[in-house]
Amino acid sequence: MSNLAANLTALQLHLAFWDYNNDSIITPVEIYRGFRDLGFCIPFSLGGLLINLFFSYPTTLGHSWLPDPLFRIYTDTIHKAKHGSDTGVYSSEGNLRLVLFDEVFDKMDSTGTKNDSEANENSPLGTKGQE
């Protein structure tokens, strides 16, 4: 892990995929490109631009009171974009709460097998065909 990565919170590391030029700013173009690189269709990728619409202003508050007209997301202040409907696996500072992270997956494990791919084949979140 580089020194730069060592200084980032877990939430900032989670966002690093979307920051193609590593400038700590995620633009709508980077969101679109990220969804396309993940294999999503053009309409879904365009819909992904709503992410910038909703998360730009809270992250801009660390830099300015005025909204960013380019709807950029600033990863150094991403912790300001936490919202009430999130899972709580990231603290208000952006650090990963591993116990809560594990609880989310335990709740999704309807078979009680802890990711036994054979038992989860028929579940909506199963692994069939992904091996």
Short mmCIF file of C-alpha atoms in Angstrom, two decimals:
data_model
loop_
_atom_site.label_atom_id
_atom_site.label_comp_id
_atom_site.label_asym_id
_atom_site.label_seq_id
_atom_site.Cartn_x
_atom_site.Cartn_y
_atom_site.Cartn_z
CA MET A 1 0.00 0.00 0.00
CA SER A 2 1.44 3.37 -0.94
CA ASN A 3 1.81 6.26 1.50
CA LEU A 4 -1.05 8.02 -0.27
CA ALA A 5 -3.39 5.04 0.21
CA ALA A 6 -2.34 4.72 3.86
CA ASN A 7 -3.68 8.23 4.51
CA LEU A 8 -7.08 7.57 2.92
CA THR A 9 -10.16 6.37 4.77
CA ALA A 10 -11.85 3.15 3.72
CA LEU A 11 -14.61 5.18 2.07
CA GLN A 12 -12.06 7.18 0.05
CA LEU A 13 -10.38 3.94 -1.02
CA HIS A 14 -13.80 2.62 -2.05
CA LEU A 15 -14.18 5.67 -4.33
CA ALA A 16 -10.71 5.38 -5.86
CA PHE A 17 -12.06 3.22 -8.71
CA TRP A 18 -14.12 6.13 -10.02
CA ASP A 19 -11.28 8.69 -9.80
CA TYR A 20 -9.54 7.85 -13.07
CA ASN A 21 -6.96 10.65 -12.94
CA ASN A 22 -6.30 10.38 -9.17
CA ASP A 23 -7.00 14.05 -8.48
CA SER A 24 -9.41 13.36 -5.58
CA ILE A 25 -12.29 14.73 -7.66
CA ILE A 26 -14.85 12.51 -9.36
CA THR A 27 -16.48 14.13 -12.36
CA PRO A 28 -19.70 13.07 -14.09
CA VAL A 29 -17.57 11.83 -17.00
CA GLU A 30 -15.62 9.55 -14.64
CA ILE A 31 -18.87 8.15 -13.21
CA TYR A 32 -20.17 7.44 -16.70
CA ARG A 33 -16.86 5.87 -17.75
CA GLY A 34 -16.76 3.75 -14.59
CA PHE A 35 -20.21 2.30 -15.20
CA ARG A 36 -19.32 1.58 -18.83
CA ASP A 37 -16.07 -0.12 -17.74
CA LEU A 38 -18.12 -2.27 -15.35
CA GLY A 39 -20.19 -3.40 -18.34
CA PHE A 40 -23.36 -1.39 -17.78
CA CYS A 41 -25.40 -0.21 -20.76
CA ILE A 42 -25.43 3.43 -21.91
CA PRO A 43 -28.86 4.30 -20.40
CA PHE A 44 -27.89 2.90 -16.99
CA SER A 45 -24.52 4.66 -17.14
CA LEU A 46 -26.26 7.94 -17.90
CA GLY A 47 -28.61 7.30 -14.98
CA GLY A 48 -25.53 6.88 -12.81
CA LEU A 49 -24.94 10.59 -13.24
CA LEU A 50 -27.56 11.08 -10.53
CA ILE A 51 -24.78 10.12 -8.12
CA ASN A 52 -23.02 13.38 -8.91
CA LEU A 53 -26.26 15.31 -8.64
CA PHE A 54 -26.87 14.10 -5.08
CA PHE A 55 -23.33 13.87 -3.71
CA SER A 56 -21.67 16.91 -5.26
CA TYR A 57 -23.04 19.62 -2.98
CA PRO A 58 -22.36 17.89 0.37
CA THR A 59 -18.75 17.20 -0.67
CA THR A 60 -18.35 20.73 -2.06
CA LEU A 61 -19.18 22.18 1.38
CA GLY A 62 -15.64 21.38 2.49
CA HIS A 63 -14.36 23.77 -0.17
CA SER A 64 -17.08 26.36 -0.76
CA TRP A 65 -20.63 27.30 0.22
CA LEU A 66 -21.55 27.61 -3.45
CA PRO A 67 -22.62 24.50 -5.35
CA ASP A 68 -20.18 23.17 -7.92
CA PRO A 69 -21.68 23.93 -11.35
CA LEU A 70 -19.83 20.89 -12.81
CA PHE A 71 -21.30 18.52 -10.17
CA ARG A 72 -17.92 17.18 -9.12
CA ILE A 73 -17.56 14.95 -6.05
CA TYR A 74 -14.62 15.80 -3.79
CA THR A 75 -13.32 12.58 -2.24
CA ASP A 76 -11.45 14.33 0.58
CA THR A 77 -14.81 15.43 2.02
CA ILE A 78 -16.92 12.43 1.00
CA HIS A 79 -17.76 11.76 4.66
CA LYS A 80 -20.02 14.85 4.47
CA ALA A 81 -22.25 13.00 1.98
CA LYS A 82 -23.31 10.26 4.42
CA HIS A 83 -27.07 9.90 4.35
CA GLY A 84 -29.75 8.42 6.56
CA SER A 85 -30.52 5.44 4.34
CA ASP A 86 -26.97 4.08 4.14
CA THR A 87 -26.03 0.80 5.83
CA GLY A 88 -23.83 2.41 8.48
CA VAL A 89 -20.76 0.35 7.56
CA TYR A 90 -18.78 3.58 7.23
CA SER A 91 -18.41 5.90 10.21
CA SER A 92 -19.05 9.64 9.97
CA GLU A 93 -15.30 10.01 9.31
CA GLY A 94 -15.37 7.45 6.48
CA ASN A 95 -13.75 4.54 8.30
CA LEU A 96 -15.02 0.98 7.77
CA ARG A 97 -16.92 -0.63 10.64
CA LEU A 98 -16.09 -4.26 9.91
CA VAL A 99 -18.64 -5.71 12.36
CA LEU A 100 -21.50 -3.82 10.66
CA PHE A 101 -20.09 -4.74 7.25
CA ASP A 102 -20.24 -8.43 8.19
CA GLU A 103 -23.77 -8.01 9.61
CA VAL A 104 -25.03 -6.73 6.24
CA PHE A 105 -23.85 -9.90 4.52
CA ASP A 106 -25.09 -12.13 7.34
CA LYS A 107 -28.59 -10.68 6.87
CA MET A 108 -28.43 -11.48 3.15
CA ASP A 109 -27.32 -15.08 3.79
CA SER A 110 -30.76 -16.72 3.71
CA THR A 111 -29.28 -20.22 3.70
CA GLY A 112 -27.01 -19.76 6.70
CA THR A 113 -24.09 -21.25 4.77
CA LYS A 114 -21.76 -18.23 4.81
CA ASN A 115 -21.31 -17.94 1.03
CA ASP A 116 -21.52 -21.61 0.09
CA SER A 117 -21.94 -21.09 -3.66
CA GLU A 118 -23.79 -24.39 -4.13
CA ALA A 119 -26.44 -23.45 -1.54
CA ASN A 120 -26.85 -19.93 -2.93
CA GLU A 121 -27.23 -20.91 -6.61
CA ASN A 122 -30.97 -20.32 -6.63
CA SER A 123 -31.01 -17.12 -4.57
CA PRO A 124 -31.38 -13.75 -6.31
CA LEU A 125 -27.88 -12.85 -5.12
CA GLY A 126 -26.46 -16.28 -5.96
CA THR A 127 -23.21 -17.00 -7.74
CA LYS A 128 -24.50 -19.28 -10.48
CA GLY A 129 -22.56 -18.71 -13.68
CA GLN A 130 -19.99 -16.40 -12.06
CA GLU A 131 -17.30 -18.97 -11.44
#
